[in-house]
Amino acid sequence: MKKFHVLSASTLLLISGGFNAYSQEANADKPKLTFKPAGRILFDGALFAPNKNGFSDGVALPDIRLGGTATFGKFSGKLDIGYGMGKLSLKDVFIAYKPDAYNTFKLGYFVHQFGLNAATSSSMKPTMIAPTSDTFFNATGRNLGLNYIHDKNQFFFGLSAFASAKSLSNTPGQQGKISVGAMERFVWHPYYTDGNVVQIGFSSWYQSAEHTAETNAAGEIVASPGSFNYSANFPTKVDNVGLVQANVSNAKGVLKISPELVLAKDRFALEGQFYYMNVNRDHGYSSYNSKAAYGSVRALLLGDKQYGYSRGDAGLATPSPKTLECVLGYDYTNAYDSKAGVIGGISNDYSVTFNYYLNKYVICRLRYSYTNVRDADFTPDRHVNIIQARVMFKF
C-alpha cells in the first residue's frame, strides 16, 4: 500500500515564499518603461531706449513647451513641442541608446555638440539671451541626424552626421539636393570638481550648401545654386529687430571652427568662445569669411559658494536654489566681408545679468544690455539700451 505524505502549512508557505522571491528577483532584472513629463513657461518684459529707434516696449511669452522623456532600459526617447510668438514648432525629438556609463548614441532632431553653448538649453543661458555670435553662426540650431558621445575621465568627445534643419519640413524633392554635414566637439577637462574647473575645447563643422528645387528653361526640376543664410536679432525676445545677417549665394560648403574655454574657482567663473566661418563659393565668387567671440564673467553673490560641473553636458552646472548670480558679458559679431560682397554688419553687445534661482522650478532674471551695429546694408547704424526681465517656470 502506497503512503502519501501531506506537506504542512508552514512548508507550503516556505516554498511559496521562495518561489515569489525568485519571481520578484527575475522581474527586477527586466527593464521597466518610465515616463517623466517636462515643460516650461517663459514670461518676458522689456524696455528700450531710445524708444523711437525701431523698438517698442512690451511683454511676451517667447516660449511655452510641453513634452517628456520615456526610458526603457538602455533606451530613451524625448518629444518636446514648443509654442512661442504665435508659432507651433517641434523642439527635441529623438531616440537615445546608452550601452554603458561612458557612451551614448542619439538619433533624431536636436541640438548637436558644437561649442560650449551646446551644454545649455536656450532658456538656461546665464546671460538670459544666447550670445549673438552663437545665434548668427547657427552653432546650436537643431538638425536632423545621428550623434555619438564618449565621456570618460578627463575627456569628452561628440561626433555627429546630420542633414540640414530644412529636412524636417521639406522633402528631398522640395530641396532639390539635401544639405548634409558632420561636426565634432572635443573637450579636455583636467579639473572638474566643484569649485575647481579647467576646461579647454575645440569644435569643427563642415556642411554642404543648401538648395531649393526650381524649374529650368526645359521644364526640368533641378536644384538651385547653393546658398547659406545667417542672421541674428537684437538680444531680446520681446521685439524682433534684425542686428546682423549674411545671405551668401553660389555657395559650395561651409567650414566652421570654434575653440572654447571654461575656468571656475569657488564663487567665480569665466566662459568664452571664438568662432570662425568660411563659405566656399562657385563661379568665381570670393569666399565669405566671418568671425565672432563672446566672453562672460560669472559670480555667485548669495547661496552657493562654488560652481558645480555637469559632466554629461561638459559645462558648468545650474546653481542651486536660493542662489543669486551676477554675469558680465560681452559679444562681438562680424558679418561684414566687402570682398565677398556681403555687407552684413558688425555688432557689439555689453550686458550685465542677475539670475536668482528661486527653487528647482522657478528662475528669475534681470538683464541690462547696450548693443550697437554698423556697416550693414539692410539697416542703418543704430544702438539701443535694453532693460528686460524674465520669470521662468521649468519642470
mmCIF file of N, CA, C and O in Angstrom, residues 129-210:
data_model
loop_
_atom_site.group_PDB
_atom_site.id
_atom_site.type_symbol
_atom_site.label_atom_id
_atom_site.label_comp_id
_atom_site.label_asym_id
_atom_site.label_seq_id
_atom_site.Cartn_x
_atom_site.Cartn_y
_atom_site.Cartn_z
ATOM 1 N N ILE A 129 19.856 85.735 -22.674
ATOM 2 C CA ILE A 129 19.716 85.599 -24.117
ATOM 3 C C ILE A 129 20.991 84.953 -24.662
ATOM 4 O O ILE A 129 22.100 85.291 -24.230
ATOM 5 N N ALA A 130 20.863 84.032 -25.596
ATOM 6 C CA ALA A 130 22.044 83.394 -26.185
ATOM 7 C C ALA A 130 22.931 84.437 -26.834
ATOM 8 O O ALA A 130 22.449 85.438 -27.380
ATOM 9 N N PRO A 131 24.256 84.283 -26.780
ATOM 10 C CA PRO A 131 25.155 85.238 -27.424
ATOM 11 C C PRO A 131 24.808 85.420 -28.912
ATOM 12 O O PRO A 131 24.472 84.454 -29.598
ATOM 13 N N THR A 132 24.897 86.660 -29.377
ATOM 14 C CA THR A 132 24.620 86.945 -30.788
ATOM 15 C C THR A 132 25.498 86.099 -31.695
ATOM 16 O O THR A 132 25.040 85.588 -32.728
ATOM 17 N N SER A 133 26.756 85.929 -31.320
ATOM 18 C CA SER A 133 27.690 85.149 -32.135
ATOM 19 C C SER A 133 27.207 83.717 -32.314
ATOM 20 O O SER A 133 27.253 83.152 -33.419
ATOM 21 N N ASP A 134 26.707 83.093 -31.259
ATOM 22 C CA ASP A 134 26.240 81.722 -31.341
ATOM 23 C C ASP A 134 24.997 81.617 -32.220
ATOM 24 O O ASP A 134 24.850 80.686 -33.010
ATOM 25 N N THR A 135 24.104 82.597 -32.089
ATOM 26 C CA THR A 135 22.886 82.605 -32.908
ATOM 27 C C THR A 135 23.218 82.835 -34.368
ATOM 28 O O THR A 135 22.704 82.141 -35.258
ATOM 29 N N PHE A 136 24.079 83.810 -34.660
ATOM 30 C CA PHE A 136 24.429 84.117 -36.045
ATOM 31 C C PHE A 136 25.107 82.935 -36.731
ATOM 32 O O PHE A 136 24.806 82.613 -37.884
ATOM 33 N N PHE A 137 26.014 82.270 -36.045
ATOM 34 C CA PHE A 137 26.722 81.130 -36.633
ATOM 35 C C PHE A 137 25.861 79.858 -36.665
ATOM 36 O O PHE A 137 26.312 78.834 -37.156
ATOM 37 N N ASN A 138 24.626 79.962 -36.148
ATOM 38 C CA ASN A 138 23.730 78.809 -36.078
ATOM 39 C C ASN A 138 24.447 77.623 -35.442
ATOM 40 O O ASN A 138 24.296 76.471 -35.851
ATOM 41 N N ALA A 139 25.248 77.927 -34.423
ATOM 42 C CA ALA A 139 26.107 76.915 -33.801
ATOM 43 C C ALA A 139 25.311 75.892 -33.006
ATOM 44 O O ALA A 139 25.710 74.729 -32.921
ATOM 45 N N THR A 140 24.197 76.301 -32.422
ATOM 46 C CA THR A 140 23.417 75.376 -31.613
ATOM 47 C C THR A 140 21.975 75.286 -32.106
ATOM 48 O O THR A 140 21.047 75.065 -31.324
ATOM 49 N N GLY A 141 21.785 75.459 -33.418
ATOM 50 C CA GLY A 141 20.479 75.202 -34.003
ATOM 51 C C GLY A 141 20.245 73.698 -34.110
ATOM 52 O O GLY A 141 21.184 72.908 -34.148
ATOM 53 N N ARG A 142 18.997 73.297 -34.152
ATOM 54 C CA ARG A 142 18.680 71.873 -34.249
ATOM 55 C C ARG A 142 18.846 71.363 -35.677
ATOM 56 O O ARG A 142 18.526 72.065 -36.631
ATOM 57 N N ASN A 143 19.334 70.126 -35.787
ATOM 58 C CA ASN A 143 19.484 69.452 -37.073
ATOM 59 C C ASN A 143 19.057 68.004 -36.946
ATOM 60 O O ASN A 143 19.044 67.434 -35.847
ATOM 61 N N LEU A 144 18.702 67.408 -38.060
ATOM 62 C CA LEU A 144 18.265 66.022 -38.099
ATOM 63 C C LEU A 144 19.472 65.123 -38.342
ATOM 64 O O LEU A 144 20.150 65.262 -39.361
ATOM 65 N N GLY A 145 19.791 64.227 -37.385
ATOM 66 C CA GLY A 145 20.982 63.418 -37.593
ATOM 67 C C GLY A 145 21.263 62.443 -36.472
ATOM 68 O O GLY A 145 20.427 62.195 -35.585
ATOM 69 N N LEU A 146 22.470 61.882 -36.518
ATOM 70 C CA LEU A 146 22.952 60.892 -35.556
ATOM 71 C C LEU A 146 24.144 61.468 -34.806
ATOM 72 O O LEU A 146 25.071 62.000 -35.415
ATOM 73 N N ASN A 147 24.127 61.322 -33.476
ATOM 74 C CA ASN A 147 25.178 61.860 -32.619
ATOM 75 C C ASN A 147 25.740 60.754 -31.717
ATOM 76 O O ASN A 147 24.995 59.928 -31.203
ATOM 77 N N TYR A 148 27.057 60.764 -31.546
ATOM 78 C CA TYR A 148 27.723 59.838 -30.628
ATOM 79 C C TYR A 148 28.527 60.651 -29.626
ATOM 80 O O TYR A 148 29.247 61.587 -29.998
ATOM 81 N N ILE A 149 28.402 60.308 -28.344
ATOM 82 C CA ILE A 149 29.137 60.995 -27.276
ATOM 83 C C ILE A 149 29.908 59.969 -26.451
ATOM 84 O O ILE A 149 29.358 58.950 -26.035
ATOM 85 N N HIS A 150 31.193 60.268 -26.232
ATOM 86 C CA HIS A 150 32.025 59.479 -25.325
ATOM 87 C C HIS A 150 32.499 60.406 -24.211
ATOM 88 O O HIS A 150 33.085 61.459 -24.473
ATOM 89 N N ASP A 151 32.236 60.020 -22.988
ATOM 90 C CA ASP A 151 32.566 60.861 -21.828
ATOM 91 C C ASP A 151 33.181 59.982 -20.749
ATOM 92 O O ASP A 151 32.493 59.190 -20.106
ATOM 93 N N LYS A 152 34.488 60.123 -20.552
ATOM 94 C CA LYS A 152 35.172 59.310 -19.547
ATOM 95 C C LYS A 152 36.405 60.039 -19.036
ATOM 96 O O LYS A 152 37.172 60.597 -19.828
ATOM 97 N N ASN A 153 36.562 60.050 -17.734
ATOM 98 C CA ASN A 153 37.721 60.662 -17.086
ATOM 99 C C ASN A 153 37.897 62.112 -17.521
ATOM 100 O O ASN A 153 36.992 62.909 -17.359
ATOM 101 N N GLN A 154 39.010 62.457 -18.128
ATOM 102 C CA GLN A 154 39.317 63.855 -18.446
ATOM 103 C C GLN A 154 38.883 64.277 -19.853
ATOM 104 O O GLN A 154 39.155 65.409 -20.260
ATOM 105 N N PHE A 155 38.183 63.382 -20.568
ATOM 106 C CA PHE A 155 37.875 63.695 -21.957
ATOM 107 C C PHE A 155 36.382 63.535 -22.263
ATOM 108 O O PHE A 155 35.712 62.631 -21.757
ATOM 109 N N PHE A 156 35.905 64.453 -23.108
ATOM 110 C CA PHE A 156 34.531 64.436 -23.614
ATOM 111 C C PHE A 156 34.622 64.611 -25.119
ATOM 112 O O PHE A 156 35.304 65.515 -25.608
ATOM 113 N N PHE A 157 33.932 63.740 -25.878
ATOM 114 C CA PHE A 157 34.004 63.817 -27.336
ATOM 115 C C PHE A 157 32.628 63.576 -27.932
ATOM 116 O O PHE A 157 31.952 62.607 -27.580
ATOM 117 N N GLY A 158 32.199 64.474 -28.819
ATOM 118 C CA GLY A 158 30.935 64.320 -29.519
ATOM 119 C C GLY A 158 31.146 64.374 -31.017
ATOM 120 O O GLY A 158 31.895 65.219 -31.519
ATOM 121 N N LEU A 159 30.508 63.478 -31.753
ATOM 122 C CA LEU A 159 30.632 63.416 -33.211
ATOM 123 C C LEU A 159 29.250 63.227 -33.809
ATOM 124 O O LEU A 159 28.483 62.373 -33.349
ATOM 125 N N SER A 160 28.935 64.018 -34.849
ATOM 126 C CA SER A 160 27.605 63.954 -35.465
ATOM 127 C C SER A 160 27.687 63.928 -36.979
ATOM 128 O O SER A 160 28.557 64.565 -37.576
ATOM 129 N N ALA A 161 26.759 63.207 -37.587
ATOM 130 C CA ALA A 161 26.472 63.290 -39.014
ATOM 131 C C ALA A 161 25.029 63.778 -39.119
ATOM 132 O O ALA A 161 24.144 63.249 -38.426
ATOM 133 N N PHE A 162 24.763 64.771 -39.947
ATOM 134 C CA PHE A 162 23.450 65.403 -39.918
ATOM 135 C C PHE A 162 23.016 65.900 -41.287
ATOM 136 O O PHE A 162 23.825 66.049 -42.204
ATOM 137 N N ALA A 163 21.738 66.165 -41.407
ATOM 138 C CA ALA A 163 21.154 66.850 -42.558
ATOM 139 C C ALA A 163 20.630 68.194 -42.064
ATOM 140 O O ALA A 163 20.275 68.344 -40.893
ATOM 141 N N SER A 164 20.581 69.164 -42.957
ATOM 142 C CA SER A 164 20.113 70.498 -42.597
ATOM 143 C C SER A 164 18.740 70.447 -41.942
ATOM 144 O O SER A 164 17.936 69.539 -42.200
ATOM 145 N N ALA A 165 18.460 71.442 -41.094
ATOM 146 C CA ALA A 165 17.163 71.520 -40.431
ATOM 147 C C ALA A 165 16.020 71.585 -41.441
ATOM 148 O O ALA A 165 14.876 71.237 -41.112
ATOM 149 N N LYS A 166 16.302 71.993 -42.687
ATOM 150 C CA LYS A 166 15.264 72.034 -43.722
ATOM 151 C C LYS A 166 14.689 70.650 -43.993
ATOM 152 O O LYS A 166 13.565 70.523 -44.483
ATOM 153 N N SER A 167 15.463 69.599 -43.686
ATOM 154 C CA SER A 167 14.999 68.241 -43.946
ATOM 155 C C SER A 167 13.836 67.854 -43.045
ATOM 156 O O SER A 167 13.154 66.860 -43.307
ATOM 157 N N LEU A 168 13.583 68.612 -41.976
ATOM 158 C CA LEU A 168 12.463 68.319 -41.101
ATOM 159 C C LEU A 168 11.147 68.792 -41.710
ATOM 160 O O LEU A 168 10.103 68.185 -41.490
ATOM 161 N N SER A 169 11.193 69.872 -42.499
ATOM 162 C CA SER A 169 9.969 70.459 -43.046
ATOM 163 C C SER A 169 9.874 70.365 -44.565
ATOM 164 O O SER A 169 8.830 70.664 -45.129
ATOM 165 N N ASN A 170 10.974 69.959 -45.218
ATOM 166 C CA ASN A 170 10.969 69.851 -46.680
ATOM 167 C C ASN A 170 11.485 68.484 -47.107
ATOM 168 O O ASN A 170 12.496 68.001 -46.581
ATOM 169 N N THR A 171 10.817 67.867 -48.068
ATOM 170 C CA THR A 171 11.274 66.587 -48.599
ATOM 171 C C THR A 171 12.506 66.811 -49.469
ATOM 172 O O THR A 171 12.781 67.949 -49.900
ATOM 173 N N PRO A 172 13.287 65.751 -49.754
ATOM 174 C CA PRO A 172 14.433 65.912 -50.656
ATOM 175 C C PRO A 172 14.036 66.502 -52.005
ATOM 176 O O PRO A 172 14.789 67.275 -52.600
ATOM 177 N N GLY A 173 12.821 66.150 -52.491
ATOM 178 C CA GLY A 173 12.364 66.707 -53.759
ATOM 179 C C GLY A 173 12.138 68.206 -53.693
ATOM 180 O O GLY A 173 12.419 68.938 -54.648
ATOM 181 N N GLN A 174 11.649 68.689 -52.563
ATOM 182 C CA GLN A 174 11.435 70.128 -52.396
ATOM 183 C C GLN A 174 12.753 70.880 -52.261
ATOM 184 O O GLN A 174 12.852 72.044 -52.640
ATOM 185 N N GLN A 175 13.762 70.209 -51.707
ATOM 186 C CA GLN A 175 15.067 70.846 -51.557
ATOM 187 C C GLN A 175 15.888 70.785 -52.841
ATOM 188 O O GLN A 175 16.812 71.578 -53.018
ATOM 189 N N GLY A 176 15.560 69.848 -53.722
ATOM 190 C CA GLY A 176 16.344 69.681 -54.939
ATOM 191 C C GLY A 176 17.586 68.852 -54.680
ATOM 192 O O GLY A 176 17.875 67.894 -55.378
ATOM 193 N N LYS A 177 18.311 69.203 -53.638
ATOM 194 C CA LYS A 177 19.514 68.491 -53.217
ATOM 195 C C LYS A 177 19.698 68.775 -51.743
ATOM 196 O O LYS A 177 19.792 69.936 -51.343
ATOM 197 N N ILE A 178 19.757 67.720 -50.924
ATOM 198 C CA ILE A 178 19.802 67.961 -49.486
ATOM 199 C C ILE A 178 21.187 68.423 -49.047
ATOM 200 O O ILE A 178 22.198 68.098 -49.664
ATOM 201 N N SER A 179 21.186 69.177 -47.984
ATOM 202 C CA SER A 179 22.425 69.664 -47.386
ATOM 203 C C SER A 179 22.795 68.736 -46.239
ATOM 204 O O SER A 179 21.994 68.506 -45.328
ATOM 205 N N VAL A 180 24.006 68.191 -46.276
ATOM 206 C CA VAL A 180 24.462 67.258 -45.236
ATOM 207 C C VAL A 180 25.810 67.730 -44.694
ATOM 208 O O VAL A 180 26.511 68.528 -45.328
ATOM 209 N N GLY A 181 26.158 67.209 -43.531
ATOM 210 C CA GLY A 181 27.430 67.624 -42.952
ATOM 211 C C GLY A 181 27.819 66.777 -41.767
ATOM 212 O O GLY A 181 27.154 65.794 -41.411
ATOM 213 N N ALA A 182 28.912 67.161 -41.134
ATOM 214 C CA ALA A 182 29.416 66.494 -39.942
ATOM 215 C C ALA A 182 30.016 67.544 -39.021
ATOM 216 O O ALA A 182 30.533 68.574 -39.478
ATOM 217 N N MET A 183 29.941 67.283 -37.719
ATOM 218 C CA MET A 183 30.527 68.194 -36.738
ATOM 219 C C MET A 183 31.088 67.381 -35.587
ATOM 220 O O MET A 183 30.690 66.229 -35.361
ATOM 221 N N GLU A 184 32.017 68.001 -34.854
ATOM 222 C CA GLU A 184 32.577 67.352 -33.664
ATOM 223 C C GLU A 184 32.864 68.383 -32.601
ATOM 224 O O GLU A 184 33.056 69.556 -32.891
ATOM 225 N N ARG A 185 32.870 67.898 -31.354
ATOM 226 C CA ARG A 185 33.284 68.727 -30.220
ATOM 227 C C ARG A 185 34.194 67.876 -29.339
ATOM 228 O O ARG A 185 33.807 66.795 -28.889
ATOM 229 N N PHE A 186 35.388 68.380 -29.106
ATOM 230 C CA PHE A 186 36.349 67.692 -28.245
ATOM 231 C C PHE A 186 36.654 68.573 -27.042
ATOM 232 O O PHE A 186 36.953 69.767 -27.197
ATOM 233 N N VAL A 187 36.548 67.999 -25.854
ATOM 234 C CA VAL A 187 36.764 68.745 -24.614
ATOM 235 C C VAL A 187 37.765 67.996 -23.738
ATOM 236 O O VAL A 187 37.650 66.781 -23.538
ATOM 237 N N TRP A 188 38.712 68.740 -23.221
ATOM 238 C CA TRP A 188 39.647 68.226 -22.220
ATOM 239 C C TRP A 188 39.411 68.994 -20.935
ATOM 240 O O TRP A 188 39.532 70.218 -20.892
ATOM 241 N N HIS A 189 39.019 68.284 -19.874
ATOM 242 C CA HIS A 189 38.784 68.940 -18.580
ATOM 243 C C HIS A 189 39.618 68.235 -17.509
ATOM 244 O O HIS A 189 39.118 67.307 -16.842
ATOM 245 N N PRO A 190 40.853 68.661 -17.335
ATOM 246 C CA PRO A 190 41.719 68.021 -16.333
ATOM 247 C C PRO A 190 41.224 68.220 -14.912
ATOM 248 O O PRO A 190 41.526 67.416 -14.025
ATOM 249 N N TYR A 191 40.450 69.310 -14.677
ATOM 250 C CA TYR A 191 39.868 69.559 -13.357
ATOM 251 C C TYR A 191 38.383 69.821 -13.543
ATOM 252 O O TYR A 191 37.993 70.704 -14.320
ATOM 253 N N TYR A 192 37.554 69.074 -12.837
ATOM 254 C CA TYR A 192 36.113 69.260 -12.992
ATOM 255 C C TYR A 192 35.372 68.975 -11.687
ATOM 256 O O TYR A 192 34.228 68.535 -11.697
ATOM 257 N N THR A 193 35.986 69.235 -10.572
ATOM 258 C CA THR A 193 35.309 69.112 -9.286
ATOM 259 C C THR A 193 34.644 70.442 -8.945
ATOM 260 O O THR A 193 34.969 71.486 -9.523
ATOM 261 N N ASP A 194 33.699 70.397 -7.991
ATOM 262 C CA ASP A 194 33.011 71.625 -7.590
ATOM 263 C C ASP A 194 34.009 72.679 -7.133
ATOM 264 O O ASP A 194 34.871 72.415 -6.289
ATOM 265 N N GLY A 195 33.890 73.878 -7.689
ATOM 266 C CA GLY A 195 34.754 74.982 -7.313
ATOM 267 C C GLY A 195 36.140 74.940 -7.907
ATOM 268 O O GLY A 195 36.974 75.785 -7.586
ATOM 269 N N ASN A 196 36.395 73.993 -8.810
ATOM 270 C CA ASN A 196 37.732 73.886 -9.388
ATOM 271 C C ASN A 196 37.608 73.266 -10.785
ATOM 272 O O ASN A 196 37.706 72.050 -10.950
ATOM 273 N N VAL A 197 37.380 74.121 -11.792
ATOM 274 C CA VAL A 197 37.117 73.649 -13.146
ATOM 275 C C VAL A 197 38.088 74.301 -14.126
ATOM 276 O O VAL A 197 38.271 75.518 -14.124
ATOM 277 N N VAL A 198 38.714 73.469 -14.936
ATOM 278 C CA VAL A 198 39.523 73.930 -16.063
ATOM 279 C C VAL A 198 39.093 73.114 -17.280
ATOM 280 O O VAL A 198 39.192 71.878 -17.260
ATOM 281 N N GLN A 199 38.593 73.782 -18.296
ATOM 282 C CA GLN A 199 38.107 73.086 -19.492
ATOM 283 C C GLN A 199 38.562 73.824 -20.748
ATOM 284 O O GLN A 199 38.393 75.029 -20.868
ATOM 285 N N ILE A 200 39.122 73.068 -21.688
ATOM 286 C CA ILE A 200 39.517 73.589 -22.991
ATOM 287 C C ILE A 200 38.865 72.706 -24.048
ATOM 288 O O ILE A 200 38.934 71.475 -23.979
ATOM 289 N N GLY A 201 38.235 73.337 -25.022
ATOM 290 C CA GLY A 201 37.539 72.558 -26.036
ATOM 291 C C GLY A 201 37.746 73.110 -27.429
ATOM 292 O O GLY A 201 38.170 74.256 -27.616
ATOM 293 N N PHE A 202 37.447 72.268 -28.416
ATOM 294 C CA PHE A 202 37.557 72.688 -29.821
ATOM 295 C C PHE A 202 36.476 71.969 -30.625
ATOM 296 O O PHE A 202 36.294 70.752 -30.496
ATOM 297 N N SER A 203 35.763 72.736 -31.443
ATOM 298 C CA SER A 203 34.706 72.182 -32.288
ATOM 299 C C SER A 203 34.957 72.532 -33.737
ATOM 300 O O SER A 203 35.501 73.603 -34.045
ATOM 301 N N SER A 204 34.533 71.647 -34.648
ATOM 302 C CA SER A 204 34.618 71.909 -36.080
ATOM 303 C C SER A 204 33.353 71.399 -36.761
ATOM 304 O O SER A 204 32.683 70.488 -36.256
ATOM 305 N N TRP A 205 33.064 71.986 -37.920
ATOM 306 C CA TRP A 205 31.792 71.713 -38.604
ATOM 307 C C TRP A 205 32.016 71.906 -40.092
ATOM 308 O O TRP A 205 32.558 72.924 -40.533
ATOM 309 N N TYR A 206 31.587 70.927 -40.903
ATOM 310 C CA TYR A 206 31.557 71.121 -42.356
ATOM 311 C C TYR A 206 30.191 70.687 -42.874
ATOM 312 O O TYR A 206 29.670 69.632 -42.479
ATOM 313 N N GLN A 207 29.626 71.499 -43.766
ATOM 314 C CA GLN A 207 28.294 71.231 -44.296
ATOM 315 C C GLN A 207 28.221 71.659 -45.752
ATOM 316 O O GLN A 207 28.713 72.729 -46.132
ATOM 317 N N SER A 208 27.600 70.834 -46.578
ATOM 318 C CA SER A 208 27.392 71.197 -47.984
ATOM 319 C C SER A 208 26.287 72.246 -48.084
ATOM 320 O O SER A 208 25.479 72.415 -47.161
ATOM 321 N N ALA A 209 26.241 72.931 -49.210
ATOM 322 C CA ALA A 209 25.326 74.059 -49.377
ATOM 323 C C ALA A 209 23.865 73.625 -49.356
ATOM 324 O O ALA A 209 23.517 72.480 -49.668
ATOM 325 N N GLU A 210 23.000 74.560 -48.991
ATOM 326 C CA GLU A 210 21.565 74.331 -49.015
ATOM 327 C C GLU A 210 21.004 74.730 -50.381
ATOM 328 O O GLU A 210 21.519 75.643 -51.041
#
